[in-house]
Amino acid sequence: MDRQHPTPQPTVGRFAPSPTGALHFGSLVTAVGSYCLARQTGGKWLMRMEDLDTPRVVPGAADEILWTLEALGFEWDEEVLYQSRRTDRYEAALERLREQGRIFDCGCTRKEILASAPHPGEEGPVYPGTCRHGLAAGRRPRALRVRVPEEKVCFADGLFGAVEQHLVSAVGDFVLRRADGLFAYQLAVVVDDAECGVNQVVRGADLLSSTPRQVFLYACLGWPPPRFVHLPLALAPDGEKISKRHGTLARGDLQEGGGSLCRALRFLGQQPPAGLDLAPARDVLSWAIAHFDLKRVPSRSRPAEG
Ligand code: GLU
């Protein structure tokens, strides 16, 4: 093989919704972006249901999401992966980290962490390291955490550019298995993307601050990290990230064919011709794959209509 010009790896992208409700405009934006960026290089696009957080899973939501995506003309490669059926894989990864001496039992309750955290972190209080060197006598193990390094974690985002984070001060030793026994998103997402050969992760900018934790786990597990592209978030009029609470894509919306896809494309700075709004969804997606340009995507999260 030519060392100077190695054959580029075909892109493997994915969409990984949490089935906590039906698809909404914000998740459609992510689906469109990740689909176009995978398909325009002839790459694969995988589908994964992030249904590990069982208390939040809504029965029927996974099928509803798949139905909606199909109605909008999306096609995925391979079988849909359900995280809830892959817990043995997360256990195996945890075991490898355990062998490396990186994880520890933590006996702290949420309340205790809040009371002793040095300062508020990226997502709630920073773990102060209480159980890092062993559980105090009489403490019951609750969550499993991984020790984070002193060095900053850096990666290059396809839209936001160079990102770095000092895990110790931003989050502290973070949870890989929760006190209720459920595997944490941070671990599952890394194991799944790595084991499925995903080399391009395109998702919402709300996960930008999680990515350094994931890049760190890739390094611990000896896997190359994928390319990351974080897309701007569609905000509701109240300035919050659009969620299922702000309304989902109703079956009626889908009858307008490509209209919702065109809205998502415009939100991502693309310029579908006006006539395309009335075209069948499949035609909009074909146009989008051929014309999607990451350079046009604004990084600023903003209201959906604007
Ligand atoms: N399941 C997450 C969500 O629905 C996305 C996780 C990811 O893409 O890494 O927001």
PDB file of C-alpha atoms and ligand atoms in Angstrom:
ATOM      1  CA  MET A   1       0.000   0.000   0.000  1.00  0.00           C
ATOM      2  CA  ASP A   2       1.178   3.520  -0.758  1.00  0.00           C
ATOM      3  CA  ARG A   3       2.179   4.906   2.642  1.00  0.00           C
ATOM      4  CA  GLN A   4       1.890   8.501   1.518  1.00  0.00           C
ATOM      5  CA  HIS A   5      -1.640   8.050   0.196  1.00  0.00           C
ATOM      6  CA  PRO A   6      -3.287   5.256   2.152  1.00  0.00           C
ATOM      7  CA  THR A   7      -6.638   4.154   0.773  1.00  0.00           C
ATOM      8  CA  PRO A   8      -9.220   6.218   2.654  1.00  0.00           C
ATOM      9  CA  GLN A   9     -11.481   4.132   4.871  1.00  0.00           C
ATOM     10  CA  PRO A  10     -15.101   4.152   3.700  1.00  0.00           C
ATOM     11  CA  THR A  11     -17.197   6.285   6.035  1.00  0.00           C
ATOM     12  CA  VAL A  12     -19.330   4.501   8.601  1.00  0.00           C
ATOM     13  CA  GLY A  13     -21.771   6.927  10.202  1.00  0.00           C
ATOM     14  CA  ARG A  14     -24.702   6.289  12.490  1.00  0.00           C
ATOM     15  CA  PHE A  15     -27.798   7.717  14.097  1.00  0.00           C
ATOM     16  CA  ALA A  16     -28.393   6.800  17.719  1.00  0.00           C
ATOM     17  CA  PRO A  17     -31.706   8.123  19.045  1.00  0.00           C
ATOM     18  CA  SER A  18     -32.917   7.455  22.575  1.00  0.00           C
ATOM     19  CA  PRO A  19     -36.416   5.992  22.377  1.00  0.00           C
ATOM     20  CA  THR A  20     -37.817   8.293  25.033  1.00  0.00           C
ATOM     21  CA  GLY A  21     -40.491   9.603  22.646  1.00  0.00           C
ATOM     22  CA  ALA A  22     -41.166  10.090  18.944  1.00  0.00           C
ATOM     23  CA  LEU A  23     -38.777  11.917  16.596  1.00  0.00           C
ATOM     24  CA  HIS A  24     -38.775  15.716  16.895  1.00  0.00           C
ATOM     25  CA  PHE A  25     -37.323  18.474  14.763  1.00  0.00           C
ATOM     26  CA  GLY A  26     -34.031  18.521  16.720  1.00  0.00           C
ATOM     27  CA  SER A  27     -33.403  14.823  16.184  1.00  0.00           C
ATOM     28  CA  LEU A  28     -34.406  15.103  12.531  1.00  0.00           C
ATOM     29  CA  VAL A  29     -31.685  17.746  12.063  1.00  0.00           C
ATOM     30  CA  THR A  30     -29.100  15.310  13.448  1.00  0.00           C
ATOM     31  CA  ALA A  31     -30.427  12.442  11.338  1.00  0.00           C
ATOM     32  CA  VAL A  32     -30.235  14.529   8.158  1.00  0.00           C
ATOM     33  CA  GLY A  33     -26.709  15.783   8.893  1.00  0.00           C
ATOM     34  CA  SER A  34     -25.284  12.385   9.781  1.00  0.00           C
ATOM     35  CA  TYR A  35     -27.037  10.721   6.830  1.00  0.00           C
ATOM     36  CA  CYS A  36     -25.756  13.188   4.252  1.00  0.00           C
ATOM     37  CA  LEU A  37     -22.205  13.207   5.597  1.00  0.00           C
ATOM     38  CA  ALA A  38     -22.079   9.394   5.501  1.00  0.00           C
ATOM     39  CA  ARG A  39     -23.849   8.838   2.201  1.00  0.00           C
ATOM     40  CA  GLN A  40     -22.148  11.552   0.181  1.00  0.00           C
ATOM     41  CA  THR A  41     -18.874   9.619   0.297  1.00  0.00           C
ATOM     42  CA  GLY A  42     -20.667   6.358  -0.473  1.00  0.00           C
ATOM     43  CA  GLY A  43     -20.398   5.319   3.178  1.00  0.00           C
ATOM     44  CA  LYS A  44     -22.651   3.295   5.428  1.00  0.00           C
ATOM     45  CA  TRP A  45     -25.197   4.638   7.887  1.00  0.00           C
ATOM     46  CA  LEU A  46     -26.076   2.515  10.904  1.00  0.00           C
ATOM     47  CA  MET A  47     -29.033   2.761  13.255  1.00  0.00           C
ATOM     48  CA  ARG A  48     -28.794   2.223  16.993  1.00  0.00           C
ATOM     49  CA  MET A  49     -31.469   2.540  19.642  1.00  0.00           C
ATOM     50  CA  GLU A  50     -29.993   3.914  22.844  1.00  0.00           C
ATOM     51  CA  ASP A  51     -32.462   2.199  25.125  1.00  0.00           C
ATOM     52  CA  LEU A  52     -30.202   1.504  28.090  1.00  0.00           C
ATOM     53  CA  ASP A  53     -31.797   4.021  30.397  1.00  0.00           C
ATOM     54  CA  THR A  54     -34.831   1.790  30.859  1.00  0.00           C
ATOM     55  CA  PRO A  55     -36.729   4.076  33.256  1.00  0.00           C
ATOM     56  CA  ARG A  56     -36.807   6.737  30.509  1.00  0.00           C
ATOM     57  CA  VAL A  57     -37.666   4.436  27.601  1.00  0.00           C
ATOM     58  CA  VAL A  58     -41.217   4.881  26.300  1.00  0.00           C
ATOM     59  CA  PRO A  59     -42.798   1.660  25.042  1.00  0.00           C
ATOM     60  CA  GLY A  60     -43.377   1.832  21.289  1.00  0.00           C
ATOM     61  CA  ALA A  61     -41.104   4.871  20.785  1.00  0.00           C
ATOM     62  CA  ALA A  62     -38.331   2.907  19.045  1.00  0.00           C
ATOM     63  CA  ASP A  63     -40.734   1.558  16.426  1.00  0.00           C
ATOM     64  CA  GLU A  64     -42.311   4.968  16.012  1.00  0.00           C
ATOM     65  CA  ILE A  65     -38.897   6.555  15.359  1.00  0.00           C
ATOM     66  CA  LEU A  66     -37.989   3.883  12.809  1.00  0.00           C
ATOM     67  CA  TRP A  67     -41.374   4.233  11.125  1.00  0.00           C
ATOM     68  CA  THR A  68     -40.932   8.017  10.854  1.00  0.00           C
ATOM     69  CA  LEU A  69     -37.435   7.753   9.438  1.00  0.00           C
ATOM     70  CA  GLU A  70     -38.571   5.201   6.895  1.00  0.00           C
ATOM     71  CA  ALA A  71     -41.491   7.402   5.884  1.00  0.00           C
ATOM     72  CA  LEU A  72     -38.984  10.213   5.330  1.00  0.00           C
ATOM     73  CA  GLY A  73     -36.959   8.033   2.978  1.00  0.00           C
ATOM     74  CA  PHE A  74     -33.986   7.188   5.231  1.00  0.00           C
ATOM     75  CA  GLU A  75     -32.381   3.806   4.629  1.00  0.00           C
ATOM     76  CA  TRP A  76     -29.958   2.262   7.068  1.00  0.00           C
ATOM     77  CA  ASP A  77     -27.441  -0.509   6.607  1.00  0.00           C
ATOM     78  CA  GLU A  78     -27.430  -3.631   8.736  1.00  0.00           C
ATOM     79  CA  GLU A  79     -29.844  -4.528  11.484  1.00  0.00           C
ATOM     80  CA  VAL A  80     -30.920  -1.967  14.036  1.00  0.00           C
ATOM     81  CA  LEU A  81     -28.799  -2.352  17.150  1.00  0.00           C
ATOM     82  CA  TYR A  82     -30.495  -2.185  20.557  1.00  0.00           C
ATOM     83  CA  GLN A  83     -28.176  -1.275  23.399  1.00  0.00           C
ATOM     84  CA  SER A  84     -30.343  -3.143  25.879  1.00  0.00           C
ATOM     85  CA  ARG A  85     -29.286  -6.380  24.126  1.00  0.00           C
ATOM     86  CA  ARG A  86     -25.573  -5.662  24.311  1.00  0.00           C
ATOM     87  CA  THR A  87     -24.906  -5.417  28.026  1.00  0.00           C
ATOM     88  CA  ASP A  88     -22.383  -8.287  27.840  1.00  0.00           C
ATOM     89  CA  ARG A  89     -20.231  -6.082  25.580  1.00  0.00           C
ATOM     90  CA  TYR A  90     -20.265  -3.222  28.104  1.00  0.00           C
ATOM     91  CA  GLU A  91     -19.435  -5.669  30.880  1.00  0.00           C
ATOM     92  CA  ALA A  92     -16.446  -6.939  28.835  1.00  0.00           C
ATOM     93  CA  ALA A  93     -15.136  -3.389  28.326  1.00  0.00           C
ATOM     94  CA  LEU A  94     -15.567  -2.664  32.018  1.00  0.00           C
ATOM     95  CA  GLU A  95     -13.582  -5.793  32.789  1.00  0.00           C
ATOM     96  CA  ARG A  96     -10.710  -4.592  30.612  1.00  0.00           C
ATOM     97  CA  LEU A  97     -10.689  -1.250  32.407  1.00  0.00           C
ATOM     98  CA  ARG A  98     -10.806  -3.070  35.731  1.00  0.00           C
ATOM     99  CA  GLU A  99      -7.753  -5.143  34.746  1.00  0.00           C
ATOM    100  CA  GLN A 100      -5.955  -1.892  33.958  1.00  0.00           C
ATOM    101  CA  GLY A 101      -6.773  -0.709  37.476  1.00  0.00           C
ATOM    102  CA  ARG A 102      -8.677   2.291  36.179  1.00  0.00           C
ATOM    103  CA  ILE A 103     -12.062   1.839  37.809  1.00  0.00           C
ATOM    104  CA  PHE A 104     -13.215   1.962  41.385  1.00  0.00           C
ATOM    105  CA  ASP A 105     -16.331   1.500  43.478  1.00  0.00           C
ATOM    106  CA  CYS A 106     -17.880   4.700  44.667  1.00  0.00           C
ATOM    107  CA  GLY A 107     -20.115   4.760  47.724  1.00  0.00           C
ATOM    108  CA  CYS A 108     -21.210   8.398  47.486  1.00  0.00           C
ATOM    109  CA  THR A 109     -24.819   9.422  47.139  1.00  0.00           C
ATOM    110  CA  ARG A 110     -25.838  12.262  44.848  1.00  0.00           C
ATOM    111  CA  LYS A 111     -26.439  14.444  47.884  1.00  0.00           C
ATOM    112  CA  GLU A 112     -22.945  13.806  49.279  1.00  0.00           C
ATOM    113  CA  ILE A 113     -21.320  14.651  45.953  1.00  0.00           C
ATOM    114  CA  LEU A 114     -23.314  17.844  45.695  1.00  0.00           C
ATOM    115  CA  ALA A 115     -22.265  18.818  49.204  1.00  0.00           C
ATOM    116  CA  SER A 116     -18.549  18.117  48.668  1.00  0.00           C
ATOM    117  CA  ALA A 117     -18.061  19.053  44.987  1.00  0.00           C
ATOM    118  CA  PRO A 118     -15.343  21.685  44.505  1.00  0.00           C
ATOM    119  CA  HIS A 119     -17.479  23.576  41.945  1.00  0.00           C
ATOM    120  CA  PRO A 120     -20.337  22.954  39.514  1.00  0.00           C
ATOM    121  CA  GLY A 121     -19.088  21.075  36.450  1.00  0.00           C
ATOM    122  CA  GLU A 122     -20.174  20.441  32.881  1.00  0.00           C
ATOM    123  CA  GLU A 123     -23.086  18.315  33.972  1.00  0.00           C
ATOM    124  CA  GLY A 124     -23.782  18.750  37.622  1.00  0.00           C
ATOM    125  CA  PRO A 125     -21.236  18.740  40.407  1.00  0.00           C
ATOM    126  CA  VAL A 126     -17.637  17.675  39.741  1.00  0.00           C
ATOM    127  CA  TYR A 127     -16.837  14.422  41.514  1.00  0.00           C
ATOM    128  CA  PRO A 128     -14.417  15.339  44.306  1.00  0.00           C
ATOM    129  CA  GLY A 129     -12.548  12.004  44.277  1.00  0.00           C
ATOM    130  CA  THR A 130     -13.860  10.811  47.654  1.00  0.00           C
ATOM    131  CA  CYS A 131     -13.670   7.037  46.958  1.00  0.00           C
ATOM    132  CA  ARG A 132     -10.844   7.143  44.408  1.00  0.00           C
ATOM    133  CA  HIS A 133      -8.400   5.407  46.752  1.00  0.00           C
ATOM    134  CA  GLY A 134     -10.858   2.931  48.245  1.00  0.00           C
ATOM    135  CA  LEU A 135     -14.204   2.886  49.972  1.00  0.00           C
ATOM    136  CA  ALA A 136     -14.229   4.120  53.537  1.00  0.00           C
ATOM    137  CA  ALA A 137     -15.023   1.398  56.089  1.00  0.00           C
ATOM    138  CA  GLY A 138     -18.689   0.496  56.194  1.00  0.00           C
ATOM    139  CA  ARG A 139     -19.525   2.206  52.883  1.00  0.00           C
ATOM    140  CA  ARG A 140     -21.613   0.241  50.429  1.00  0.00           C
ATOM    141  CA  PRO A 141     -20.400   0.281  46.778  1.00  0.00           C
ATOM    142  CA  ARG A 142     -22.858   2.116  44.552  1.00  0.00           C
ATOM    143  CA  ALA A 143     -21.617   3.379  41.181  1.00  0.00           C
ATOM    144  CA  LEU A 144     -18.468   2.311  39.293  1.00  0.00           C
ATOM    145  CA  ARG A 145     -16.274   5.213  38.230  1.00  0.00           C
ATOM    146  CA  VAL A 146     -13.185   5.599  36.067  1.00  0.00           C
ATOM    147  CA  ARG A 147     -10.178   7.640  37.257  1.00  0.00           C
ATOM    148  CA  VAL A 148      -9.528  10.540  34.906  1.00  0.00           C
ATOM    149  CA  PRO A 149      -6.003  11.728  34.034  1.00  0.00           C
ATOM    150  CA  GLU A 150      -4.401  15.074  34.877  1.00  0.00           C
ATOM    151  CA  GLU A 151      -3.626  15.772  31.195  1.00  0.00           C
ATOM    152  CA  LYS A 152      -6.121  17.629  29.041  1.00  0.00           C
ATOM    153  CA  VAL A 153      -8.021  15.615  26.436  1.00  0.00           C
ATOM    154  CA  CYS A 154      -8.030  17.185  22.962  1.00  0.00           C
ATOM    155  CA  PHE A 155      -9.786  16.420  19.719  1.00  0.00           C
ATOM    156  CA  ALA A 156     -10.641  18.219  16.485  1.00  0.00           C
ATOM    157  CA  ASP A 157     -14.334  18.638  15.807  1.00  0.00           C
ATOM    158  CA  GLY A 158     -15.422  18.898  12.169  1.00  0.00           C
ATOM    159  CA  LEU A 159     -17.418  22.049  12.902  1.00  0.00           C
ATOM    160  CA  PHE A 160     -16.156  23.483  16.207  1.00  0.00           C
ATOM    161  CA  GLY A 161     -12.449  22.933  15.502  1.00  0.00           C
ATOM    162  CA  ALA A 162      -9.986  22.177  18.311  1.00  0.00           C
ATOM    163  CA  VAL A 163     -11.690  21.250  21.572  1.00  0.00           C
ATOM    164  CA  GLU A 164      -9.885  20.506  24.800  1.00  0.00           C
ATOM    165  CA  GLN A 165     -11.053  19.643  28.256  1.00  0.00           C
ATOM    166  CA  HIS A 166      -9.397  19.065  31.601  1.00  0.00           C
ATOM    167  CA  LEU A 167     -11.501  16.150  32.801  1.00  0.00           C
ATOM    168  CA  VAL A 168     -10.403  16.513  36.422  1.00  0.00           C
ATOM    169  CA  SER A 169     -11.870  20.000  36.736  1.00  0.00           C
ATOM    170  CA  ALA A 170     -14.711  19.663  34.215  1.00  0.00           C
ATOM    171  CA  VAL A 171     -16.283  16.415  35.423  1.00  0.00           C
ATOM    172  CA  GLY A 172     -13.954  14.450  37.694  1.00  0.00           C
ATOM    173  CA  ASP A 173     -13.858  10.644  37.789  1.00  0.00           C
ATOM    174  CA  PHE A 174     -17.039   9.772  35.921  1.00  0.00           C
ATOM    175  CA  VAL A 175     -19.587   6.997  36.211  1.00  0.00           C
ATOM    176  CA  LEU A 176     -19.425   3.947  33.931  1.00  0.00           C
ATOM    177  CA  ARG A 177     -22.032   1.905  35.774  1.00  0.00           C
ATOM    178  CA  ARG A 178     -24.691   3.675  37.742  1.00  0.00           C
ATOM    179  CA  ALA A 179     -25.848   2.881  41.252  1.00  0.00           C
ATOM    180  CA  ASP A 180     -28.995   1.317  39.773  1.00  0.00           C
ATOM    181  CA  GLY A 181     -26.786  -1.124  37.832  1.00  0.00           C
ATOM    182  CA  LEU A 182     -27.350   0.464  34.413  1.00  0.00           C
ATOM    183  CA  PHE A 183     -24.349   1.050  32.159  1.00  0.00           C
ATOM    184  CA  ALA A 184     -23.648   4.707  31.531  1.00  0.00           C
ATOM    185  CA  TYR A 185     -24.110   6.288  28.123  1.00  0.00           C
ATOM    186  CA  GLN A 186     -20.423   7.341  28.036  1.00  0.00           C
ATOM    187  CA  LEU A 187     -19.257   3.724  28.107  1.00  0.00           C
ATOM    188  CA  ALA A 188     -21.948   2.194  25.892  1.00  0.00           C
ATOM    189  CA  VAL A 189     -21.555   4.755  23.118  1.00  0.00           C
ATOM    190  CA  VAL A 190     -17.809   4.134  22.860  1.00  0.00           C
ATOM    191  CA  VAL A 191     -18.130   0.343  22.898  1.00  0.00           C
ATOM    192  CA  ASP A 192     -20.894   0.366  20.288  1.00  0.00           C
ATOM    193  CA  ASP A 193     -19.294   2.840  17.906  1.00  0.00           C
ATOM    194  CA  ALA A 194     -15.917   1.081  18.116  1.00  0.00           C
ATOM    195  CA  GLU A 195     -17.297  -2.436  17.743  1.00  0.00           C
ATOM    196  CA  CYS A 196     -19.510  -1.461  14.801  1.00  0.00           C
ATOM    197  CA  GLY A 197     -16.634   0.223  12.985  1.00  0.00           C
ATOM    198  CA  VAL A 198     -18.220   3.681  13.176  1.00  0.00           C
ATOM    199  CA  ASN A 199     -15.584   6.195  12.115  1.00  0.00           C
ATOM    200  CA  GLN A 200     -17.759   9.313  11.858  1.00  0.00           C
ATOM    201  CA  VAL A 201     -19.988  10.452  14.704  1.00  0.00           C
ATOM    202  CA  VAL A 202     -22.334  13.297  13.782  1.00  0.00           C
ATOM    203  CA  ARG A 203     -24.646  14.436  16.588  1.00  0.00           C
ATOM    204  CA  GLY A 204     -26.000  17.433  18.464  1.00  0.00           C
ATOM    205  CA  ALA A 205     -23.737  20.024  20.070  1.00  0.00           C
ATOM    206  CA  ASP A 206     -25.225  19.192  23.473  1.00  0.00           C
ATOM    207  CA  LEU A 207     -22.843  16.217  23.435  1.00  0.00           C
ATOM    208  CA  LEU A 208     -19.734  18.269  22.655  1.00  0.00           C
ATOM    209  CA  SER A 209     -18.818  18.361  26.342  1.00  0.00           C
ATOM    210  CA  SER A 210     -19.237  14.568  26.653  1.00  0.00           C
ATOM    211  CA  THR A 211     -16.851  13.856  23.805  1.00  0.00           C
ATOM    212  CA  PRO A 212     -13.575  14.347  25.746  1.00  0.00           C
ATOM    213  CA  ARG A 213     -14.736  11.641  28.192  1.00  0.00           C
ATOM    214  CA  GLN A 214     -15.374   9.372  25.256  1.00  0.00           C
ATOM    215  CA  VAL A 215     -12.038  10.200  23.599  1.00  0.00           C
ATOM    216  CA  PHE A 216     -10.369   9.280  26.904  1.00  0.00           C
ATOM    217  CA  LEU A 217     -12.224   5.923  26.995  1.00  0.00           C
ATOM    218  CA  TYR A 218     -11.199   5.194  23.383  1.00  0.00           C
ATOM    219  CA  ALA A 219      -7.586   5.687  24.426  1.00  0.00           C
ATOM    220  CA  CYS A 220      -7.946   3.440  27.507  1.00  0.00           C
ATOM    221  CA  LEU A 221      -9.527   0.679  25.434  1.00  0.00           C
ATOM    222  CA  GLY A 222      -6.917   1.007  22.671  1.00  0.00           C
ATOM    223  CA  TRP A 223      -9.378   1.946  19.926  1.00  0.00           C
ATOM    224  CA  PRO A 224      -8.924   4.791  17.417  1.00  0.00           C
ATOM    225  CA  PRO A 225     -11.526   7.510  18.018  1.00  0.00           C
ATOM    226  CA  PRO A 226     -13.917   8.378  15.183  1.00  0.00           C
ATOM    227  CA  ARG A 227     -14.125  11.769  13.506  1.00  0.00           C
ATOM    228  CA  PHE A 228     -16.596  13.928  15.418  1.00  0.00           C
ATOM    229  CA  VAL A 229     -18.934  16.553  13.994  1.00  0.00           C
ATOM    230  CA  HIS A 230     -21.277  18.286  16.412  1.00  0.00           C
ATOM    231  CA  LEU A 231     -24.203  20.059  14.800  1.00  0.00           C
ATOM    232  CA  PRO A 232     -25.931  23.186  16.125  1.00  0.00           C
ATOM    233  CA  LEU A 233     -28.961  22.549  18.292  1.00  0.00           C
ATOM    234  CA  ALA A 234     -32.427  23.555  17.274  1.00  0.00           C
ATOM    235  CA  LEU A 235     -33.783  25.580  20.162  1.00  0.00           C
ATOM    236  CA  ALA A 236     -37.371  26.052  21.195  1.00  0.00           C
ATOM    237  CA  PRO A 237     -38.723  29.630  21.502  1.00  0.00           C
ATOM    238  CA  ASP A 238     -37.890  29.480  25.251  1.00  0.00           C
ATOM    239  CA  GLY A 239     -34.196  28.996  24.353  1.00  0.00           C
ATOM    240  CA  GLU A 240     -34.098  25.379  25.480  1.00  0.00           C
ATOM    241  CA  LYS A 241     -32.947  22.502  23.313  1.00  0.00           C
ATOM    242  CA  ILE A 242     -35.960  21.208  21.366  1.00  0.00           C
ATOM    243  CA  SER A 243     -37.111  18.013  22.943  1.00  0.00           C
ATOM    244  CA  LYS A 244     -40.074  15.744  22.740  1.00  0.00           C
ATOM    245  CA  ARG A 245     -41.763  18.113  25.179  1.00  0.00           C
ATOM    246  CA  HIS A 246     -41.903  20.762  22.426  1.00  0.00           C
ATOM    247  CA  GLY A 247     -43.743  18.497  20.025  1.00  0.00           C
ATOM    248  CA  THR A 248     -42.802  15.594  17.845  1.00  0.00           C
ATOM    249  CA  LEU A 249     -43.122  15.066  14.133  1.00  0.00           C
ATOM    250  CA  ALA A 250     -46.728  14.095  13.688  1.00  0.00           C
ATOM    251  CA  ARG A 251     -47.766  11.685  11.002  1.00  0.00           C
ATOM    252  CA  GLY A 252     -49.588  14.613   9.382  1.00  0.00           C
ATOM    253  CA  ASP A 253     -46.286  16.538   8.964  1.00  0.00           C
ATOM    254  CA  LEU A 254     -44.884  13.595   7.106  1.00  0.00           C
ATOM    255  CA  GLN A 255     -47.615  13.761   4.523  1.00  0.00           C
ATOM    256  CA  GLU A 256     -46.111  17.030   3.371  1.00  0.00           C
ATOM    257  CA  GLY A 257     -43.292  14.872   2.101  1.00  0.00           C
ATOM    258  CA  GLY A 258     -40.023  16.710   1.860  1.00  0.00           C
ATOM    259  CA  GLY A 259     -41.184  19.817   3.761  1.00  0.00           C
ATOM    260  CA  SER A 260     -39.753  18.843   7.147  1.00  0.00           C
ATOM    261  CA  LEU A 261     -36.529  17.617   5.547  1.00  0.00           C
ATOM    262  CA  CYS A 262     -36.137  20.949   3.748  1.00  0.00           C
ATOM    263  CA  ARG A 263     -36.676  22.790   7.036  1.00  0.00           C
ATOM    264  CA  ALA A 264     -33.973  20.652   8.660  1.00  0.00           C
ATOM    265  CA  LEU A 265     -31.623  21.312   5.743  1.00  0.00           C
ATOM    266  CA  ARG A 266     -32.213  25.073   5.934  1.00  0.00           C
ATOM    267  CA  PHE A 267     -31.574  24.951   9.660  1.00  0.00           C
ATOM    268  CA  LEU A 268     -28.204  23.409   8.766  1.00  0.00           C
ATOM    269  CA  GLY A 269     -27.418  26.303   6.423  1.00  0.00           C
ATOM    270  CA  GLN A 270     -28.130  24.364   3.229  1.00  0.00           C
ATOM    271  CA  GLN A 271     -30.092  25.924   0.379  1.00  0.00           C
ATOM    272  CA  PRO A 272     -32.591  23.479  -1.074  1.00  0.00           C
ATOM    273  CA  PRO A 273     -34.447  25.065  -4.010  1.00  0.00           C
ATOM    274  CA  ALA A 274     -37.921  26.311  -3.042  1.00  0.00           C
ATOM    275  CA  GLY A 275     -39.751  23.790  -5.230  1.00  0.00           C
ATOM    276  CA  LEU A 276     -38.191  20.912  -3.316  1.00  0.00           C
ATOM    277  CA  ASP A 277     -40.454  21.442  -0.284  1.00  0.00           C
ATOM    278  CA  LEU A 278     -43.289  19.840  -2.204  1.00  0.00           C
ATOM    279  CA  ALA A 279     -41.210  16.994  -3.619  1.00  0.00           C
ATOM    280  CA  PRO A 280     -41.368  13.473  -2.184  1.00  0.00           C
ATOM    281  CA  ALA A 281     -39.084  12.970   0.821  1.00  0.00           C
ATOM    282  CA  ARG A 282     -36.833  10.570  -1.093  1.00  0.00           C
ATOM    283  CA  ASP A 283     -36.081  13.225  -3.733  1.00  0.00           C
ATOM    284  CA  VAL A 284     -35.183  15.718  -1.017  1.00  0.00           C
ATOM    285  CA  LEU A 285     -32.755  13.256   0.520  1.00  0.00           C
ATOM    286  CA  SER A 286     -31.143  12.566  -2.863  1.00  0.00           C
ATOM    287  CA  TRP A 287     -30.712  16.296  -3.379  1.00  0.00           C
ATOM    288  CA  ALA A 288     -29.326  16.621   0.153  1.00  0.00           C
ATOM    289  CA  ILE A 289     -26.761  13.853  -0.275  1.00  0.00           C
ATOM    290  CA  ALA A 290     -25.509  15.406  -3.493  1.00  0.00           C
ATOM    291  CA  HIS A 291     -25.363  18.987  -2.180  1.00  0.00           C
ATOM    292  CA  PHE A 292     -24.757  18.869   1.568  1.00  0.00           C
ATOM    293  CA  ASP A 293     -21.847  21.117   2.442  1.00  0.00           C
ATOM    294  CA  LEU A 294     -20.472  21.072   5.986  1.00  0.00           C
ATOM    295  CA  LYS A 295     -18.841  24.475   5.382  1.00  0.00           C
ATOM    296  CA  ARG A 296     -22.292  26.040   5.206  1.00  0.00           C
ATOM    297  CA  VAL A 297     -23.400  24.691   8.580  1.00  0.00           C
ATOM    298  CA  PRO A 298     -23.399  27.434  11.237  1.00  0.00           C
ATOM    299  CA  SER A 299     -22.054  26.301  14.597  1.00  0.00           C
ATOM    300  CA  ARG A 300     -24.404  28.522  16.614  1.00  0.00           C
ATOM    301  CA  SER A 301     -27.393  26.805  18.190  1.00  0.00           C
ATOM    302  CA  ARG A 302     -30.515  28.897  17.615  1.00  0.00           C
ATOM    303  CA  PRO A 303     -34.287  28.821  17.417  1.00  0.00           C
ATOM    304  CA  ALA A 304     -35.642  26.339  14.917  1.00  0.00           C
ATOM    305  CA  GLU A 305     -37.467  29.020  12.953  1.00  0.00           C
ATOM    306  CA  GLY A 306     -34.810  31.496  12.170  1.00  0.00           C
TER     307      GLY A 306
HETATM  308  N1  GLU B   1     -28.897   8.957  22.250  1.00  0.00           N
HETATM  309  C1  GLU B   1     -28.438  10.300  22.183  1.00  0.00           C
HETATM  310  C2  GLU B   1     -29.602  11.241  21.921  1.00  0.00           C
HETATM  311  O1  GLU B   1     -30.661  10.795  21.492  1.00  0.00           O
HETATM  312  C3  GLU B   1     -27.386  10.515  21.109  1.00  0.00           C
HETATM  313  C4  GLU B   1     -26.101   9.913  21.489  1.00  0.00           C
HETATM  314  C5  GLU B   1     -24.995  10.018  20.444  1.00  0.00           C
HETATM  315  O2  GLU B   1     -25.281  10.331  19.273  1.00  0.00           O
HETATM  316  O3  GLU B   1     -23.855   9.745  20.818  1.00  0.00           O
HETATM  317  O4  GLU B   1     -29.455  12.415  22.159  1.00  0.00           O
END
